[in-house]
Amino acid sequence: MNLLEFTAKGIYCPAADVYLDPWQPVKKALITHGHSDHARWGHEQYLCTTPAEPIIKHRLQLTDNIQSVAFGETVMINGVQFSFHPAGHIPGSAQIRVELNGEVWVFSGDYKLQHDGLSEPFEPVRCHAFITESTFGLPVYSWPSQADVFDEVNRWWRKSQEEGKVAVLAGYALGKSQRILKNVDATLGKIMVHGAIETVTNIFREQGMILPPTVRVLPEMKRADFEGALVICPPSAIGSPWLRKFEPFSLGIASGWMGLRGTRRRRGADRGFVLSDHADWRELNQAVRETGAEKVFVTHGYSEIFARWLTEHGLDAREVKTQYEGELSEMAEATEDKALEA
Amino acid sequence: MKRFAQLFTELDQTTKTLDKIKALVSYFEVAATQDRIWTIAILSHRRPRRTVSAGYLGTWATERAGLPMWLFEESYSVVGDLAETISLVLPEPDERSDETLTFWINFIKSLEPMSIEEKKEKINWAWHRLGGVDRFVFNKLITGGFRVGVSQQLMVKALAKYARVKENVIAHRLMGNWSPETTTYETLVLTEDTQDISRPYPFYLAYALEGTVEELGDPTEWQAERKWDGIRGQVIVRNGELFVWSRGEELVTDKYPEYAAFLELLPNGTALDGEILPFRDGLPLSFNHLQTRIGRKSITSKLLQEVPVAFVAYDVLEWEGADVRSWPLTTRREKLEALAATKPHPVLQLSPTINFSTWDQLREARTHSREYRSEGIMLKRKDSIYRDGRRRGDWWKWKIDPFTIDAVMIYAMSGHGRRANLYTDYTFAVWSGDQLVPFTKAYSGLTDEEIREVDRWVKQNTTERFGPVRSVKPELVFEIAFEGIAKSTRHKSGIALRFPRIHRWRKDKAVAEANTLQDLQQLLNTHG
Ligand SMILES: [Zn+2]
Ligand SMILES: [Zn+2]
């Protein structure tokens, strides 16, 4: 019996009888973060980090069946030690450390190593077995520095203003949008946001996060209200009639997928900004190395490829099929945006 | 190079014509003269000769990045572009330099006589000094294929604006036989160059008719001809020399020896617009016949006999040494008919006009298109001048409906470039007994929305993967449209289609309702 097992309902710890980010309803679920492919409906009990709790509670409409712990705090369940450690993916996101009789497993959830100025920085956790994502597990993914990307975003916003266009920037409602708010030069002009983003942002603000002021885009607003503004919207708004009221506008997308010219062009954006909340190739390798794990399980993304690469580097690595939506993440996030709007 | 890379980025970042023109003009304003002409050349697909094979580039990049070859190949299949894959996997350069575009082009040309080891050393030296977009552009200069949506027409507009020369003058000057190796920017764009006697006129291209033919107004104002299914060409006789140009701006004089007769038929200072067509017994042969001549290096007398080629003329662009494109079509047509009448010869065929006085008569004539081996009807306004490039208004093509067949998707492959990462290229099959026999590939015709839907479906219904190809459950039915059908020994199904594309997704049809191989064979018998 392994400390963690991969079952039809999700990642399972038989010794404690709990699941980590399960995709089917279970009795007790430990949740890494609030994205829809990790925090799902229908479990009896939820456990997550204190900073992740308000979002998960809001998204899943939970009342009293959710509990939270601080980062690093140990929770004993049936003699198994669980603790949450920063994953750097979005504010409050965690890796889950599991220990029994000296054997340590870590489930990373989603993570990135680059500091975004908002999320608790990723913390390497030593372990025997590491379960890693691989959304961007190919050597062609290599992120530019965040400062460079925001220089570009600021320049683009200014250029849009000069050309009389509204700068519309698409990024996921949960995490990416707040990262943009935190790092963009808010002195350039008014920042306006889609309703789905305003809701999430306000939840973070209530937790004490300091973000520049935003104005929610309302149906009755006229083009003049958007003059010179930066409008942040979820990716699902691309191609929707909602965008029309900003004409003329310049459309930017902030995503790791924008690292490839093909994806950039396919999405029909004027500008692609390479801004990812997942680790790039170098970060994935660094993270795996720093855990010191001999056994690596690779979940969503280019899992087959990354597992083969690790195997060739002497690790016992294998691909695990999960229902986290690496390859389909664009779609997943779109669904998630819808969930948030409701 | 940085300035050129910036231009590339700007062109790549927008689909709007005006923005592209603006980007080009501001580039031309600051670029070195030599860089300017190379830029015009590269964006009109005249890149320097390839001096290093793509295979070596991939291998060296893989080595330098410390990756196994399989991982490079996996990456390439996701990125879909070799030059881009290479620039993404390479480590950041140690030093950044900013030599000119011309410097790097000469650098690439200088590799030609070198041994492979020397080439490798040189290429690594370049990768050592170039980062980001510069490196991507450098790789592209070697591998070719700058697809940044700069059409000839767009380039003409930008140059006209920058050089303050009329568009039609620029368009004419950019045509023909120039090379950045031997021409300067000044001679190409700014001087009236009479040196190049081969220079063709830019082709006037028609749009497909939108809406009904009635919307064109009074039928007597229009001339109608068959729309021929050959290669658009221009035949020019000047100074006792013959030049044959194809629409791809390729000089193809040598490929059609029978056209030598034009030296006798046409007076000096004549340029005709028309169709290069295999022609026998007063009728065009199918396009498949022409294809047997296109790819051929040497034209044997046997081939000349089997697939004789004529020129089906429909317009005169130069007459007695003068550019007559501004004459109304009727006047040009009169000259053309007179020319064909004085010296009848099988190689010069006149594209006949269709008699009609009502749109319904023409509609009826259109139903006979296939009997003439034509693709439909061309409509030209009688008083129209001969314009350049693709334009709306005076010329329209009114094509016949394509053949269609319902087929089952059995393989999917990810697209390239714009569509990398998405499954966009599909292989289709029809029934032969209880077997599905693949018969064609098609990769266009779906909306972006549908492509995304099919892509998701493919990812969830894969039965097998081999490299970039996935076989999928035979479940989705599509209507495939195509323009022609021919026998083929290279295909398992025994047939080859011309211009196959997806007409629509038949969500209403079950797999069992797809067409059969017999249906295809029947089409082959009647139209092949
Ligand atoms: Zn996530
Ligand atoms: Zn995820």
Short mmCIF file of N, CA and C in Angstrom, two decimals, chain B residues 154-253:
data_model
loop_
_atom_site.label_atom_id
_atom_site.label_comp_id
_atom_site.label_asym_id
_atom_site.label_seq_id
_atom_site.Cartn_x
_atom_site.Cartn_y
_atom_site.Cartn_z
N LEU B 154 -0.07 44.86 -50.41
CA LEU B 154 0.21 45.62 -49.20
C LEU B 154 1.60 46.26 -49.29
N MET B 155 2.56 45.48 -49.78
CA MET B 155 3.92 45.98 -49.95
C MET B 155 3.91 47.17 -50.91
N VAL B 156 3.13 47.03 -51.99
CA VAL B 156 3.02 48.10 -52.98
C VAL B 156 2.49 49.37 -52.32
N LYS B 157 1.45 49.21 -51.52
CA LYS B 157 0.86 50.38 -50.85
C LYS B 157 1.87 51.08 -49.96
N ALA B 158 2.61 50.26 -49.18
CA ALA B 158 3.57 50.82 -48.23
C ALA B 158 4.69 51.54 -48.98
N LEU B 159 5.20 50.90 -50.03
CA LEU B 159 6.30 51.52 -50.78
C LEU B 159 5.83 52.79 -51.49
N ALA B 160 4.62 52.74 -52.01
CA ALA B 160 4.10 53.90 -52.71
C ALA B 160 4.02 55.08 -51.74
N LYS B 161 3.60 54.77 -50.54
CA LYS B 161 3.44 55.80 -49.54
C LYS B 161 4.81 56.35 -49.12
N TYR B 162 5.73 55.43 -48.91
CA TYR B 162 7.05 55.85 -48.46
C TYR B 162 7.81 56.58 -49.56
N ALA B 163 7.81 56.03 -50.77
CA ALA B 163 8.62 56.60 -51.85
C ALA B 163 7.88 57.69 -52.62
N ARG B 164 6.61 57.89 -52.27
CA ARG B 164 5.76 58.85 -52.97
C ARG B 164 5.73 58.62 -54.48
N VAL B 165 5.48 57.36 -54.83
CA VAL B 165 5.33 56.98 -56.23
C VAL B 165 3.96 56.34 -56.33
N LYS B 166 3.32 56.45 -57.50
CA LYS B 166 1.98 55.89 -57.65
C LYS B 166 1.97 54.38 -57.47
N GLU B 167 0.88 53.88 -56.90
CA GLU B 167 0.78 52.44 -56.60
C GLU B 167 0.95 51.56 -57.83
N ASN B 168 0.27 51.91 -58.94
CA ASN B 168 0.35 51.01 -60.09
C ASN B 168 1.77 50.98 -60.66
N VAL B 169 2.49 52.11 -60.52
CA VAL B 169 3.88 52.15 -61.00
C VAL B 169 4.74 51.21 -60.15
N ILE B 170 4.58 51.32 -58.82
CA ILE B 170 5.34 50.46 -57.92
C ILE B 170 5.01 49.00 -58.20
N ALA B 171 3.71 48.72 -58.33
CA ALA B 171 3.28 47.33 -58.54
C ALA B 171 3.98 46.75 -59.76
N HIS B 172 4.04 47.54 -60.81
CA HIS B 172 4.69 47.07 -62.03
C HIS B 172 6.18 46.86 -61.80
N ARG B 173 6.82 47.78 -61.09
CA ARG B 173 8.26 47.67 -60.88
C ARG B 173 8.64 46.47 -60.01
N LEU B 174 7.73 46.09 -59.11
CA LEU B 174 8.07 44.97 -58.22
C LEU B 174 7.91 43.62 -58.92
N MET B 175 7.25 43.64 -60.07
CA MET B 175 7.06 42.38 -60.79
C MET B 175 8.36 41.98 -61.45
N GLY B 176 8.39 40.76 -61.87
CA GLY B 176 9.46 40.36 -62.77
C GLY B 176 10.70 39.85 -62.11
N ASN B 177 11.75 40.00 -62.89
CA ASN B 177 12.97 39.25 -62.65
C ASN B 177 14.00 39.91 -61.77
N TRP B 178 13.63 40.63 -60.75
CA TRP B 178 14.69 41.31 -60.01
C TRP B 178 15.18 40.48 -58.85
N SER B 179 16.40 40.75 -58.46
CA SER B 179 16.94 40.07 -57.29
C SER B 179 17.69 41.11 -56.47
N PRO B 180 17.59 41.02 -55.15
CA PRO B 180 18.28 42.01 -54.32
C PRO B 180 19.80 41.92 -54.48
N GLU B 181 20.27 40.83 -55.06
CA GLU B 181 21.71 40.66 -55.25
C GLU B 181 22.21 41.63 -56.32
N THR B 182 21.35 41.88 -57.31
CA THR B 182 21.82 42.65 -58.46
C THR B 182 21.14 44.00 -58.59
N THR B 183 20.08 44.21 -57.82
CA THR B 183 19.36 45.48 -57.95
C THR B 183 19.52 46.29 -56.67
N THR B 184 19.50 47.58 -56.79
CA THR B 184 19.49 48.41 -55.59
C THR B 184 18.07 48.92 -55.38
N TYR B 185 17.84 49.44 -54.20
CA TYR B 185 16.53 49.99 -53.89
C TYR B 185 16.18 51.09 -54.90
N GLU B 186 17.17 51.94 -55.20
CA GLU B 186 16.92 53.06 -56.12
C GLU B 186 16.46 52.57 -57.49
N THR B 187 17.21 51.59 -58.03
CA THR B 187 16.83 51.15 -59.38
C THR B 187 15.50 50.44 -59.36
N LEU B 188 15.24 49.70 -58.31
CA LEU B 188 13.99 48.94 -58.30
C LEU B 188 12.78 49.86 -58.14
N VAL B 189 12.84 50.71 -57.15
CA VAL B 189 11.63 51.45 -56.78
C VAL B 189 11.58 52.84 -57.41
N LEU B 190 12.73 53.45 -57.60
CA LEU B 190 12.70 54.87 -57.97
C LEU B 190 12.93 55.18 -59.44
N THR B 191 13.62 54.29 -60.16
CA THR B 191 13.89 54.67 -61.55
C THR B 191 13.05 53.88 -62.53
N GLU B 192 12.72 54.57 -63.59
CA GLU B 192 12.00 53.94 -64.68
C GLU B 192 12.99 53.01 -65.35
N ASP B 193 12.79 51.75 -65.16
CA ASP B 193 13.80 50.80 -65.62
C ASP B 193 13.31 50.13 -66.89
N THR B 194 13.99 50.39 -67.97
CA THR B 194 13.59 49.77 -69.23
C THR B 194 14.48 48.58 -69.52
N GLN B 195 15.40 48.33 -68.62
CA GLN B 195 16.37 47.25 -68.82
C GLN B 195 15.68 45.89 -68.86
N ASP B 196 14.76 45.69 -67.95
CA ASP B 196 14.16 44.37 -67.80
C ASP B 196 13.01 44.22 -68.80
N ILE B 197 13.34 43.68 -69.96
CA ILE B 197 12.30 43.58 -70.98
C ILE B 197 11.34 42.43 -70.71
N SER B 198 11.64 41.63 -69.70
CA SER B 198 10.76 40.50 -69.41
C SER B 198 9.61 40.90 -68.49
N ARG B 199 9.71 42.07 -67.90
CA ARG B 199 8.81 42.43 -66.80
C ARG B 199 7.32 42.32 -67.15
N PRO B 200 6.60 41.50 -66.39
CA PRO B 200 5.17 41.35 -66.65
C PRO B 200 4.35 42.43 -65.95
N TYR B 201 3.08 42.46 -66.21
CA TYR B 201 2.17 43.36 -65.51
C TYR B 201 1.56 42.60 -64.34
N PRO B 202 1.24 43.31 -63.25
CA PRO B 202 0.58 42.61 -62.14
C PRO B 202 -0.77 42.07 -62.62
N PHE B 203 -1.10 40.88 -62.20
CA PHE B 203 -2.36 40.28 -62.62
C PHE B 203 -3.54 40.92 -61.90
N TYR B 204 -4.62 41.07 -62.64
CA TYR B 204 -5.86 41.53 -62.02
C TYR B 204 -6.62 40.27 -61.59
N LEU B 205 -6.95 40.17 -60.33
CA LEU B 205 -7.59 38.97 -59.81
C LEU B 205 -9.02 39.28 -59.38
N ALA B 206 -9.88 38.31 -59.61
CA ALA B 206 -11.28 38.54 -59.30
C ALA B 206 -11.67 37.94 -57.96
N TYR B 207 -12.65 38.52 -57.32
CA TYR B 207 -13.24 37.92 -56.13
C TYR B 207 -14.39 37.01 -56.54
N ALA B 208 -14.76 36.10 -55.68
CA ALA B 208 -15.93 35.27 -55.93
C ALA B 208 -17.18 36.13 -55.77
N LEU B 209 -18.13 35.89 -56.63
CA LEU B 209 -19.38 36.64 -56.60
C LEU B 209 -20.07 36.46 -55.25
N GLU B 210 -20.47 37.60 -54.66
CA GLU B 210 -21.21 37.52 -53.41
C GLU B 210 -22.66 37.85 -53.74
N GLY B 211 -23.57 37.18 -53.13
CA GLY B 211 -24.98 37.47 -53.40
C GLY B 211 -25.39 36.96 -54.78
N THR B 212 -26.45 37.52 -55.31
CA THR B 212 -26.96 37.00 -56.58
C THR B 212 -26.38 37.80 -57.74
N VAL B 213 -26.41 37.15 -58.91
CA VAL B 213 -25.85 37.78 -60.09
C VAL B 213 -26.70 39.00 -60.50
N GLU B 214 -27.96 38.97 -60.13
CA GLU B 214 -28.85 40.10 -60.46
C GLU B 214 -28.34 41.41 -59.86
N GLU B 215 -27.67 41.29 -58.72
CA GLU B 215 -27.19 42.49 -58.05
C GLU B 215 -26.14 43.24 -58.89
N LEU B 216 -25.63 42.58 -59.93
CA LEU B 216 -24.65 43.25 -60.78
C LEU B 216 -25.33 44.25 -61.72
N GLY B 217 -26.66 44.23 -61.75
CA GLY B 217 -27.37 45.23 -62.55
C GLY B 217 -27.65 44.76 -63.97
N ASP B 218 -27.53 45.69 -64.91
CA ASP B 218 -27.87 45.46 -66.30
C ASP B 218 -26.94 44.42 -66.94
N PRO B 219 -27.49 43.26 -67.38
CA PRO B 219 -26.62 42.22 -67.94
C PRO B 219 -25.88 42.67 -69.21
N THR B 220 -26.40 43.64 -69.92
CA THR B 220 -25.72 44.04 -71.16
C THR B 220 -24.43 44.79 -70.88
N GLU B 221 -24.23 45.20 -69.64
CA GLU B 221 -22.98 45.89 -69.30
C GLU B 221 -21.85 44.91 -68.99
N TRP B 222 -22.18 43.60 -69.07
CA TRP B 222 -21.19 42.61 -68.64
C TRP B 222 -20.78 41.66 -69.76
N GLN B 223 -19.53 41.29 -69.73
CA GLN B 223 -19.02 40.26 -70.63
C GLN B 223 -18.82 38.98 -69.81
N ALA B 224 -19.24 37.85 -70.38
CA ALA B 224 -19.08 36.59 -69.66
C ALA B 224 -18.21 35.63 -70.46
N GLU B 225 -17.32 34.91 -69.73
CA GLU B 225 -16.52 33.86 -70.35
C GLU B 225 -16.55 32.66 -69.41
N ARG B 226 -16.06 31.55 -69.92
CA ARG B 226 -15.89 30.39 -69.04
C ARG B 226 -14.73 30.68 -68.09
N LYS B 227 -14.80 30.13 -66.91
CA LYS B 227 -13.66 30.25 -66.00
C LYS B 227 -12.80 29.01 -66.14
N TRP B 228 -11.62 29.17 -66.72
CA TRP B 228 -10.77 28.02 -67.04
C TRP B 228 -10.00 27.53 -65.84
N ASP B 229 -9.75 26.25 -65.83
CA ASP B 229 -9.13 25.61 -64.69
C ASP B 229 -7.68 25.26 -65.01
N GLY B 230 -6.91 26.27 -65.35
CA GLY B 230 -5.50 26.01 -65.68
C GLY B 230 -4.59 26.85 -64.81
N ILE B 231 -3.53 27.35 -65.40
CA ILE B 231 -2.62 28.22 -64.67
C ILE B 231 -2.71 29.60 -65.30
N ARG B 232 -2.99 30.59 -64.49
CA ARG B 232 -3.06 31.95 -65.00
C ARG B 232 -1.69 32.35 -65.52
N GLY B 233 -1.63 32.93 -66.70
CA GLY B 233 -0.33 33.27 -67.26
C GLY B 233 -0.34 34.53 -68.09
N GLN B 234 0.85 35.03 -68.37
CA GLN B 234 1.02 36.20 -69.20
C GLN B 234 2.07 35.88 -70.26
N VAL B 235 1.72 36.11 -71.51
CA VAL B 235 2.66 35.86 -72.61
C VAL B 235 3.11 37.22 -73.14
N ILE B 236 4.42 37.40 -73.16
CA ILE B 236 4.96 38.70 -73.58
C ILE B 236 5.96 38.52 -74.71
N VAL B 237 5.83 39.30 -75.76
CA VAL B 237 6.86 39.31 -76.80
C VAL B 237 7.39 40.73 -76.88
N ARG B 238 8.71 40.85 -76.62
CA ARG B 238 9.36 42.16 -76.74
C ARG B 238 10.74 41.95 -77.33
N ASN B 239 11.17 42.85 -78.17
CA ASN B 239 12.50 42.77 -78.80
C ASN B 239 12.80 41.39 -79.36
N GLY B 240 11.81 40.78 -79.95
CA GLY B 240 12.04 39.47 -80.55
C GLY B 240 12.26 38.36 -79.54
N GLU B 241 11.90 38.62 -78.28
CA GLU B 241 12.06 37.58 -77.27
C GLU B 241 10.70 37.24 -76.65
N LEU B 242 10.57 35.99 -76.22
CA LEU B 242 9.32 35.54 -75.63
C LEU B 242 9.49 35.32 -74.12
N PHE B 243 8.53 35.78 -73.34
CA PHE B 243 8.53 35.54 -71.90
C PHE B 243 7.16 35.04 -71.48
N VAL B 244 7.14 33.95 -70.74
CA VAL B 244 5.88 33.44 -70.23
C VAL B 244 5.96 33.48 -68.70
N TRP B 245 5.01 34.16 -68.11
CA TRP B 245 4.97 34.28 -66.65
C TRP B 245 3.75 33.55 -66.11
N SER B 246 3.93 32.90 -64.97
CA SER B 246 2.75 32.33 -64.32
C SER B 246 2.35 33.27 -63.20
N ARG B 247 1.17 33.07 -62.67
CA ARG B 247 0.67 33.99 -61.67
C ARG B 247 1.55 34.03 -60.43
N GLY B 248 2.22 32.93 -60.15
CA GLY B 248 3.13 32.91 -59.00
C GLY B 248 4.38 33.72 -59.27
N GLU B 249 4.36 34.55 -60.32
CA GLU B 249 5.49 35.39 -60.70
C GLU B 249 6.72 34.57 -60.99
N GLU B 250 6.48 33.48 -61.68
CA GLU B 250 7.58 32.64 -62.05
C GLU B 250 7.71 32.72 -63.55
N LEU B 251 8.95 32.81 -64.01
CA LEU B 251 9.18 32.82 -65.44
C LEU B 251 9.18 31.36 -65.90
N VAL B 252 8.21 30.98 -66.72
CA VAL B 252 8.05 29.56 -67.05
C VAL B 252 8.20 29.30 -68.55
N THR B 253 8.83 30.24 -69.24
CA THR B 253 8.96 30.14 -70.71
C THR B 253 9.42 28.75 -71.15
#
